[in-house]
CSV table of C-alpha atoms in Angstrom, one decimal:
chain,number,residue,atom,x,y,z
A,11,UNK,CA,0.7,17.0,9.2
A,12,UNK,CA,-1.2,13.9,9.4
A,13,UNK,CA,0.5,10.6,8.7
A,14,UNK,CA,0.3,8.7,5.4
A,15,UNK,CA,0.1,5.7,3.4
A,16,UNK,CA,4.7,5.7,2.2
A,17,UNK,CA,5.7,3.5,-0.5
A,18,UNK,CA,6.7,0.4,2.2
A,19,UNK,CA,2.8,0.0,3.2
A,20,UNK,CA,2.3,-0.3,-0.5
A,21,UNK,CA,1.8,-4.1,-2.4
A,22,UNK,CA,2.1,-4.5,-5.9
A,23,UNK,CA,0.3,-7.3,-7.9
A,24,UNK,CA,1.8,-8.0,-11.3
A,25,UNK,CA,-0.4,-10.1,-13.9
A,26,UNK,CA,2.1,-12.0,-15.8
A,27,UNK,CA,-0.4,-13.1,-18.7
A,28,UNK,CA,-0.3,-9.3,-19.4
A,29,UNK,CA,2.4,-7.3,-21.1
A,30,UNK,CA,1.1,-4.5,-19.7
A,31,UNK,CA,0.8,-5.3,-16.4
A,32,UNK,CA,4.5,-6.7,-16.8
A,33,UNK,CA,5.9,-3.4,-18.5
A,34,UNK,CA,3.6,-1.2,-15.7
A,35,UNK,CA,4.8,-2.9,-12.9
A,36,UNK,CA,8.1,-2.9,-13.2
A,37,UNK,CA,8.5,0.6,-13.9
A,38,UNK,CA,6.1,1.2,-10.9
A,39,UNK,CA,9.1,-0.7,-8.9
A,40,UNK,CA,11.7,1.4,-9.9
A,41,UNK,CA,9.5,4.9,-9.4
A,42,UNK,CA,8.6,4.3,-6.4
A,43,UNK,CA,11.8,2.0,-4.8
A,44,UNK,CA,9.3,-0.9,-3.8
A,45,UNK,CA,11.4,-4.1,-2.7
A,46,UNK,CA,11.3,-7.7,-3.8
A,47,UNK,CA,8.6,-8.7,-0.8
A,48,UNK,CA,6.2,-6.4,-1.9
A,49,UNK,CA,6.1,-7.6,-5.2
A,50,UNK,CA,3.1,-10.6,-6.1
A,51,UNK,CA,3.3,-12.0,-9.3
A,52,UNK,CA,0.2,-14.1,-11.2
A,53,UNK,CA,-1.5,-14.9,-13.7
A,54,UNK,CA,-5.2,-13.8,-14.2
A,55,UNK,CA,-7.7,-13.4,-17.3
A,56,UNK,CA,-7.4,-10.1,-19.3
A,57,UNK,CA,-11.2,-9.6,-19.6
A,58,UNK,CA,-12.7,-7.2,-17.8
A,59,UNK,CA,-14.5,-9.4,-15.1
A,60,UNK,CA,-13.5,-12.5,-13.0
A,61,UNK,CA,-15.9,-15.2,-12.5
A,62,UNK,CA,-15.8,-15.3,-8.2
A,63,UNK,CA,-13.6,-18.6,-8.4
A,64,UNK,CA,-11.0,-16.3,-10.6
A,65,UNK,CA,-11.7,-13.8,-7.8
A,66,UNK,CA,-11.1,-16.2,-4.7
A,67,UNK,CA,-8.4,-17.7,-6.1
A,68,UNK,CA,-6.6,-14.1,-6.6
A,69,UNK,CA,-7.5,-13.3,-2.8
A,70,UNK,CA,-6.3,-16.0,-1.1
A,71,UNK,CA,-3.0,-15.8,-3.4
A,72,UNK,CA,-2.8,-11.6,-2.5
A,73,UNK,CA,-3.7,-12.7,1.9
A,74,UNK,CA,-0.9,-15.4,1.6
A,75,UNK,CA,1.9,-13.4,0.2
A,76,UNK,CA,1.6,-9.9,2.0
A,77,UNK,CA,1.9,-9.3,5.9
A,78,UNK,CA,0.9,-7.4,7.9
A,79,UNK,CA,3.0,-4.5,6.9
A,80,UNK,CA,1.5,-4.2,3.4
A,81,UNK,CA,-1.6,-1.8,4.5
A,82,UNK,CA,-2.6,-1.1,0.6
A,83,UNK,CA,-2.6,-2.7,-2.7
A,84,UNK,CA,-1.9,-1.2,-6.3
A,85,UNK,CA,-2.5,-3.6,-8.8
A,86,UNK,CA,-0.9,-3.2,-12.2
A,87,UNK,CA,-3.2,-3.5,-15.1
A,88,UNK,CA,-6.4,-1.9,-16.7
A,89,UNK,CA,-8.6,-5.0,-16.6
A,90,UNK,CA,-10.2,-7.1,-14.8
A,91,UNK,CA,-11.7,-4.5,-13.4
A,92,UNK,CA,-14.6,-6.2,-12.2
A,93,UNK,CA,-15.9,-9.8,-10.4
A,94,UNK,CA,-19.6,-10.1,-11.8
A,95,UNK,CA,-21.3,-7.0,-10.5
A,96,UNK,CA,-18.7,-6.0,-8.1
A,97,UNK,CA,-15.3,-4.1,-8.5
A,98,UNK,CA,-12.2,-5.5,-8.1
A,99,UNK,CA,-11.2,-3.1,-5.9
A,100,UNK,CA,-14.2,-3.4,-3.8
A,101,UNK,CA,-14.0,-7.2,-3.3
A,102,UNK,CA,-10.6,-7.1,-2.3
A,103,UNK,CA,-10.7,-4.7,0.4
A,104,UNK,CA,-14.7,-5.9,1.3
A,105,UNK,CA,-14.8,-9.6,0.4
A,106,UNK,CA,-17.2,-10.9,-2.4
A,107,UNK,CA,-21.0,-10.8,-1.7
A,108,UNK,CA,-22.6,-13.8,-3.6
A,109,UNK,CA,-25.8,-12.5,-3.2
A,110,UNK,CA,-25.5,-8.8,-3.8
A,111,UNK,CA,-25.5,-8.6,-8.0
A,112,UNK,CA,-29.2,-9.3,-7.9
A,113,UNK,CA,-30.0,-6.2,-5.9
A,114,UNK,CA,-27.2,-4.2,-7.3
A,115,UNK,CA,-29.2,-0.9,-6.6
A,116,UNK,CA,-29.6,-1.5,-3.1
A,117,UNK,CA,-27.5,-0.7,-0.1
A,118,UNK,CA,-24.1,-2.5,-0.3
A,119,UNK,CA,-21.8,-3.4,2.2
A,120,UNK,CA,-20.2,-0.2,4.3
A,121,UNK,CA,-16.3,0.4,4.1
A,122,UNK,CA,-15.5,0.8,8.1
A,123,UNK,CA,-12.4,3.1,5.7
A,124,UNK,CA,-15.3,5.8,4.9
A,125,UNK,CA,-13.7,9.1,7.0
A,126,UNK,CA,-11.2,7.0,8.7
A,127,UNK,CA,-8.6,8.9,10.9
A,128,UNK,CA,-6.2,5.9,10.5
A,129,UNK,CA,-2.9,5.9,8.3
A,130,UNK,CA,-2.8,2.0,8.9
A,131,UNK,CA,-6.1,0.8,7.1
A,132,UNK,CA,-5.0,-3.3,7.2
A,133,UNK,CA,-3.7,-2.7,11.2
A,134,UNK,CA,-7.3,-0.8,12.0
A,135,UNK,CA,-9.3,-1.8,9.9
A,136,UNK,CA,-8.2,-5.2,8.5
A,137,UNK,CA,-8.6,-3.5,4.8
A,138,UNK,CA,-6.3,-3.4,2.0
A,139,UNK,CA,-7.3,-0.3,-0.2
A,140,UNK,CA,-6.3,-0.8,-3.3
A,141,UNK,CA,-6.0,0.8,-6.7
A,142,UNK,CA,-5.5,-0.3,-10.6
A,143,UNK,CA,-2.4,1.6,-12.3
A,144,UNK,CA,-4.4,1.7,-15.0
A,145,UNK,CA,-4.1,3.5,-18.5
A,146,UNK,CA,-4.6,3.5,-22.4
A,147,UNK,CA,-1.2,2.1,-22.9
A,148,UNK,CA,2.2,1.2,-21.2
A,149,UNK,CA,3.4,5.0,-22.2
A,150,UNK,CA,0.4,6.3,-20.8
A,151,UNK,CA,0.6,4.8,-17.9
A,152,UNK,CA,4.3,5.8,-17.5
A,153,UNK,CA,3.5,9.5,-17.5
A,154,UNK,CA,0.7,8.7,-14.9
A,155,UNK,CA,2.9,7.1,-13.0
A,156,UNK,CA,5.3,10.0,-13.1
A,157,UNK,CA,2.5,12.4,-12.5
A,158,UNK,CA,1.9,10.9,-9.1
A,159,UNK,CA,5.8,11.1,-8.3
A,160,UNK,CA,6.3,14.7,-9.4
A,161,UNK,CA,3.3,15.3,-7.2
A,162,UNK,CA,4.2,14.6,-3.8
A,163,UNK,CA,4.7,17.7,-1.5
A,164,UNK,CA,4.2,20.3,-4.5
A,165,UNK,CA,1.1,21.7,-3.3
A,166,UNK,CA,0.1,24.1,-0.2
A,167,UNK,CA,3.6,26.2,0.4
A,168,UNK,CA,4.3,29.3,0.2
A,169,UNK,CA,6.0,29.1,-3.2
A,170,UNK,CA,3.6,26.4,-4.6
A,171,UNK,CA,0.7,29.2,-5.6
A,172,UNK,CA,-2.9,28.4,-5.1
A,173,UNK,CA,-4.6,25.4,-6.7
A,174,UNK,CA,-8.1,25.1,-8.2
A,175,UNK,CA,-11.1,22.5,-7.1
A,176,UNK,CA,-13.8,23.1,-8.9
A,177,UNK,CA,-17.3,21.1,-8.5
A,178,UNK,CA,-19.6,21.3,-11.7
A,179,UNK,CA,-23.9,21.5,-11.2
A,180,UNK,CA,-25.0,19.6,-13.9
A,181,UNK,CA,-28.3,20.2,-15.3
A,182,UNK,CA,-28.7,16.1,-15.8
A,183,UNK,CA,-30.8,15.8,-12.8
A,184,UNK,CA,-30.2,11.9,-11.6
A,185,UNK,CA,-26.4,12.3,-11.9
A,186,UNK,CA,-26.1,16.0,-10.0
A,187,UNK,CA,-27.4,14.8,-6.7
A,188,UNK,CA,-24.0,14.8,-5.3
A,189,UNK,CA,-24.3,18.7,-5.8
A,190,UNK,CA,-25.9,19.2,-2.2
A,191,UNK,CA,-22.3,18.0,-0.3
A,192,UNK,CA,-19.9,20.3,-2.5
A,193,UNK,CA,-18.0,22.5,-0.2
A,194,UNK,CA,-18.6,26.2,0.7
A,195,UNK,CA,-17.3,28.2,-2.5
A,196,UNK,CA,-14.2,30.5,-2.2
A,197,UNK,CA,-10.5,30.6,-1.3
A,198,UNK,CA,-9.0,28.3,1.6
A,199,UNK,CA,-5.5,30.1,2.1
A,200,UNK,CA,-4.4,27.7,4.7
A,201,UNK,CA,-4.2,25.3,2.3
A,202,UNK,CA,-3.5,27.1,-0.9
A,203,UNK,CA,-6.8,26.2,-2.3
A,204,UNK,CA,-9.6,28.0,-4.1
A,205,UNK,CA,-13.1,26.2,-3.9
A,206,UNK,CA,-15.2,27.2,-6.9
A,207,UNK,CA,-18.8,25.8,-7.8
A,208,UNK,CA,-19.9,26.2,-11.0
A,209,UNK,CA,-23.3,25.8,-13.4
A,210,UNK,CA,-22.2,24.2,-16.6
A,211,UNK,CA,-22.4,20.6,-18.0
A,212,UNK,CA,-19.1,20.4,-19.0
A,213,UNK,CA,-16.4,22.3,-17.9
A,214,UNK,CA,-14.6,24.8,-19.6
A,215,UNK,CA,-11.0,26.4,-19.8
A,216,UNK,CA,-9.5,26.1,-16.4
A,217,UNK,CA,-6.1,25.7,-15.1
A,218,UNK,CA,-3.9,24.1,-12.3
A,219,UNK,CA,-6.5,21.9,-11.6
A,220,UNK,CA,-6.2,19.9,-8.3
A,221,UNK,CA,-9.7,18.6,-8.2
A,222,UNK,CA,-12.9,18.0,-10.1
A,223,UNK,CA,-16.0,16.7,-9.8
A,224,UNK,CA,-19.4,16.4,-11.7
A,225,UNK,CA,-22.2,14.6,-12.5
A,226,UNK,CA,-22.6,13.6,-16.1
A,227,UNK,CA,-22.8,10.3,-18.4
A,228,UNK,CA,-20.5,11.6,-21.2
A,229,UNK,CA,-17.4,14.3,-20.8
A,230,UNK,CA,-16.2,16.6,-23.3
A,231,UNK,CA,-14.0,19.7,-23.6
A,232,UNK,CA,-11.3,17.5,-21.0
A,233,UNK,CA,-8.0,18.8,-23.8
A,234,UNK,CA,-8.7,22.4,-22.3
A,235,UNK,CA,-8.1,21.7,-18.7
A,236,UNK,CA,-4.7,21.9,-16.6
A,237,UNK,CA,-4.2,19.5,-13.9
A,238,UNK,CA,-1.4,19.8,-11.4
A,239,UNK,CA,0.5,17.2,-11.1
A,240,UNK,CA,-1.2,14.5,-8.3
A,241,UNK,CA,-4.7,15.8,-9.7
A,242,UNK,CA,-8.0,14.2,-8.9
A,243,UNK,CA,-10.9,13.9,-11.2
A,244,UNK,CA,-14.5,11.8,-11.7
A,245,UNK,CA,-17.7,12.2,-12.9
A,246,UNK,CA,-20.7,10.6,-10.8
A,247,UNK,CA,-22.4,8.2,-13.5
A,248,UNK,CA,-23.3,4.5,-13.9
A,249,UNK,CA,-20.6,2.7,-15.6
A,250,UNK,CA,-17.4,4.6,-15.3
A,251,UNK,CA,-15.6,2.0,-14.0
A,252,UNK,CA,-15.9,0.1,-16.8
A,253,UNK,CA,-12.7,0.8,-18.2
A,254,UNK,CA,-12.7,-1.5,-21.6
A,255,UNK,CA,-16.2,0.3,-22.2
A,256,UNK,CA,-16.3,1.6,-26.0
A,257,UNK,CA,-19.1,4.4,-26.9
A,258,UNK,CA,-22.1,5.4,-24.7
A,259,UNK,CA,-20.8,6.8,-20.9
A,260,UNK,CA,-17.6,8.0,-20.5
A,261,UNK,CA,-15.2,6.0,-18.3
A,262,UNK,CA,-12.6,7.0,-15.9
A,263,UNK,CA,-9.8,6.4,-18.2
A,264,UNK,CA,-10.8,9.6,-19.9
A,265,UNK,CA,-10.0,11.9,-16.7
A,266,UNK,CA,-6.5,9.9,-17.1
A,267,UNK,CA,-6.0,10.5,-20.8
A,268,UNK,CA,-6.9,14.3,-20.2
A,269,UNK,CA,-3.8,14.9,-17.0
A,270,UNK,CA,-5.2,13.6,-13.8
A,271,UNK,CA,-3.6,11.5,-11.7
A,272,UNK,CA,-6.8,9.7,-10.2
A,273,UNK,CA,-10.2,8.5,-10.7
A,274,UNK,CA,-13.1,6.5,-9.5
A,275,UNK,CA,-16.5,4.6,-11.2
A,276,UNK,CA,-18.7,2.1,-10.9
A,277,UNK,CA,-18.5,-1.1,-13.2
A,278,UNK,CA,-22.6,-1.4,-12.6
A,279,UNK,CA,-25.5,0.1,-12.1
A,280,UNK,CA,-25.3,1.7,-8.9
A,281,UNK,CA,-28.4,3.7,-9.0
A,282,UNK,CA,-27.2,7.5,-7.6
A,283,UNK,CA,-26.7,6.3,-4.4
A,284,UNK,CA,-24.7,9.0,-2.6
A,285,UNK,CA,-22.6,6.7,-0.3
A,286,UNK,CA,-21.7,4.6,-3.7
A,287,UNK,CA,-19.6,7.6,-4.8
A,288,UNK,CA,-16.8,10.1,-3.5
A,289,UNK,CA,-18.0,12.6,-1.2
A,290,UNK,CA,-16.8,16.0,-2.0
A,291,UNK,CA,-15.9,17.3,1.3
A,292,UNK,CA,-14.3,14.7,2.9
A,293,UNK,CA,-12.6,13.6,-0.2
A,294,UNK,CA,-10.9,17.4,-0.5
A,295,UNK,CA,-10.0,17.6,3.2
A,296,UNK,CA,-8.0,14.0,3.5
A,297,UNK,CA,-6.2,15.2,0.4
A,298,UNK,CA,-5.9,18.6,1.2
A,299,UNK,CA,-4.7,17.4,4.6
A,300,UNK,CA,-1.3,15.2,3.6
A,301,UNK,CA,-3.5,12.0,2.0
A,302,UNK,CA,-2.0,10.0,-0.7
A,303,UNK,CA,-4.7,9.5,-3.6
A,304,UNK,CA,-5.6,6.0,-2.5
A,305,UNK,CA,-6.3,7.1,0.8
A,306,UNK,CA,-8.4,10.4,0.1
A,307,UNK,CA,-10.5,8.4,-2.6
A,308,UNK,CA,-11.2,5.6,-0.7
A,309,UNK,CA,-11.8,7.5,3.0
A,310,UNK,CA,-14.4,9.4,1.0
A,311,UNK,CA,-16.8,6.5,-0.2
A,312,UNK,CA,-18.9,4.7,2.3
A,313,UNK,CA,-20.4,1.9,0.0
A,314,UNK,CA,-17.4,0.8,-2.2
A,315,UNK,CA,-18.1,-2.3,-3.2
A,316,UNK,CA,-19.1,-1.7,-6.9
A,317,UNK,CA,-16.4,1.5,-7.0
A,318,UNK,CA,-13.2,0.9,-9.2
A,319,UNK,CA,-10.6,3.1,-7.9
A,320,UNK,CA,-8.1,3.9,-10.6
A,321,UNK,CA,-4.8,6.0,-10.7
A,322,UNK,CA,-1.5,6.0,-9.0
A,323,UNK,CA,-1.9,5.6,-5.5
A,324,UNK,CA,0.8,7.2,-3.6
A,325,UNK,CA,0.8,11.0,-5.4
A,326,UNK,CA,0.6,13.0,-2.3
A,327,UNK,CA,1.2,16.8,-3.5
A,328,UNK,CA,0.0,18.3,0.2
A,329,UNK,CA,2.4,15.4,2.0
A,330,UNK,CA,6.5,15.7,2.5
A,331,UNK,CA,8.8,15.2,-0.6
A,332,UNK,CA,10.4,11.5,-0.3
A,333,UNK,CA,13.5,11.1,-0.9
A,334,UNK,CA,14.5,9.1,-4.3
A,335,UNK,CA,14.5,5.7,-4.2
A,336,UNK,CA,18.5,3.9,-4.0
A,337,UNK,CA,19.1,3.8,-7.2
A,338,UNK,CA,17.1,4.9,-9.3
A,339,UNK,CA,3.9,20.7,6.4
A,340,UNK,CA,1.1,21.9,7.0
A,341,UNK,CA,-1.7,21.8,10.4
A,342,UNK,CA,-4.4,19.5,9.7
A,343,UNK,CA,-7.2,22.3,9.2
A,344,UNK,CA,-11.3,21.5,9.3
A,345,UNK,CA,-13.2,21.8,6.5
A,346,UNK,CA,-17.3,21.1,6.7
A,347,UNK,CA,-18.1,17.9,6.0
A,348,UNK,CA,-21.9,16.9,6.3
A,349,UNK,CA,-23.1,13.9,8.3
A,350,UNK,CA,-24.3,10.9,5.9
């Protein structure tokens, strides 16, 4: 069992112009035991994008106040999401390019993150992943939030039974490119998994869901799926990231609303870049492997910079049970994984 991000390397920024963010964070503090010194608390805009003043302002408030022993960020609200073309999440782990939201469907800056062996990202890399707890509402985010506890070190024992990751081929050409990198289909019992690749544009009926990918602008059909607790979920189109987004392409917040305990979009037009969204192999084998979700989903995109990561950061359901907070394995085993 490979290290992994614990809830000590984990920051938490608190937007105190937000209820939301307010409510969300502090029951993020109690779930997962963080301390006082992890704890940041602001004030930002609730609209879904910062102007890049906003943005540098919030940086250089996050660098001041965490060390060296905060390796990841989750940040405790639904918007901003976004700092002019760029995600949040992107710019804080990446740094803001000025110059990059006129050529938004070109190559953007490469996460040195992308397939990383390290458990340390800010000690290795000098890169705080991070991730927004984000959610319809304070409840909803509560039971997300409890998802990603519940998860941790349910999956890939004997007694745990096999999960399902399922990747869909989509007959909406631009968005199914990712198709070519889903994994080999069929069972993986080292890891109590079963690998299965479909042909359908939606999917259907499935249960214990662990993972599931596709490539579509609008989801339906999400009520008759069953996610595992610690469940990952996206769907590779333009602007899923864009989580105040009403009508036209579905958002990540759906996958959320539906049971899954993670997500992942783009807040603008990527163009289907590949490298702009998760790889399938590598983002099932860091998972798979002991990951937390922050770690998996960001080790398995090598252009982040317009990606929203979204979801609770910590679920870990193939990584050791933690104890509760006061108060309140396996072998790492290869799976193929193309070259970009």
């Amino acid at each position: 069992m490979g290290t992994r991000l614990m809830p000590a390397d984990i920051g938490l920024v608190i937007n105190t112009a937000d209820p939301y963010s307010v409510a969300v964070g502090a029951y993020y503090i109690e779930r997962r035991g963080l301390k006082p010194r992890q704890v940041l608390r602001l004030e930002l805009p609730m609209r879904g994008s910062l102007t890049p003043e906003e943005f540098a302002a919030l940086r250089q408030q996050v660098e001041s106040h965490f060390g060296d022993t905060t390796q990841a960020l989750a940040l405790a609200w639904t918007v901003p999401y976004g700092v002019q073309c760029q995600s949040i999440t992107g710019a804080l782990a990446l740094g803001f390019d000025a110059d990059f939201c006129r050529r938004s469907c070109d190559r953007s800056r490469p996460s040195p993150y992308f397939n990383s062996a390290s458990s340390m990202p800010w000690r290795d890399h000098q890169l705080r992943p991070s991730m927004l707890l984000a959610a319809r509402d304070v409840e909803q985010a509560r039971r997300l939030i409890d998802r990603g506890v519940s998860a941790d070190g349910r999956l890939g024992r004997r007694w745990s039974g096999p999960a399902n990751a399922l990747f869909l081929s989509t007959t909406d050409a631009a968005r199914n490119v990712r198709h070519r990198l889903f994994p080999p289909a069929g069972p993986v019992p080292a890891l109590g998994l079963a690998v299965r690749v479909e042909q359908a544009d939606q999917p259907r009926q499935q249960q214990r869901l662990l993972l599931l990918q596709t490539g579509t602008a609008q989801l339906s059909g999400l009520d008759g799926l069953g996610w595992v607790d610690g469940a990952l979920a996206d769907h590779l189109t333009s602007f899923g990231g864009q989580l105040d987004r009403v009508g036209g392409q579905s958002t990540a917040l759906e996958w959320l609303d539906s049971g899954a305990t993670a997500s992942y979009g783009t807040v603008s037009e990527p163009c289907n870049h590949l490298q702009k969204f998760p790889h399938p192999q590598v983002l099932l084998l860091h998972y798979a492997q002991g990951a937390t979700a922050i770690e998996a989903y960001w080790k398995s995109v090598a252009w982040p910079l317009q990606g929203v990561f979204v979801g609770e950061p910590l679920a870990a359901p193939f990584g050791p049970v933690l104890p509760a907070p006061a108060g309140g394995g396996l072998e790492p085993v290869s799976m193929r994984a193309p070259k970009r």
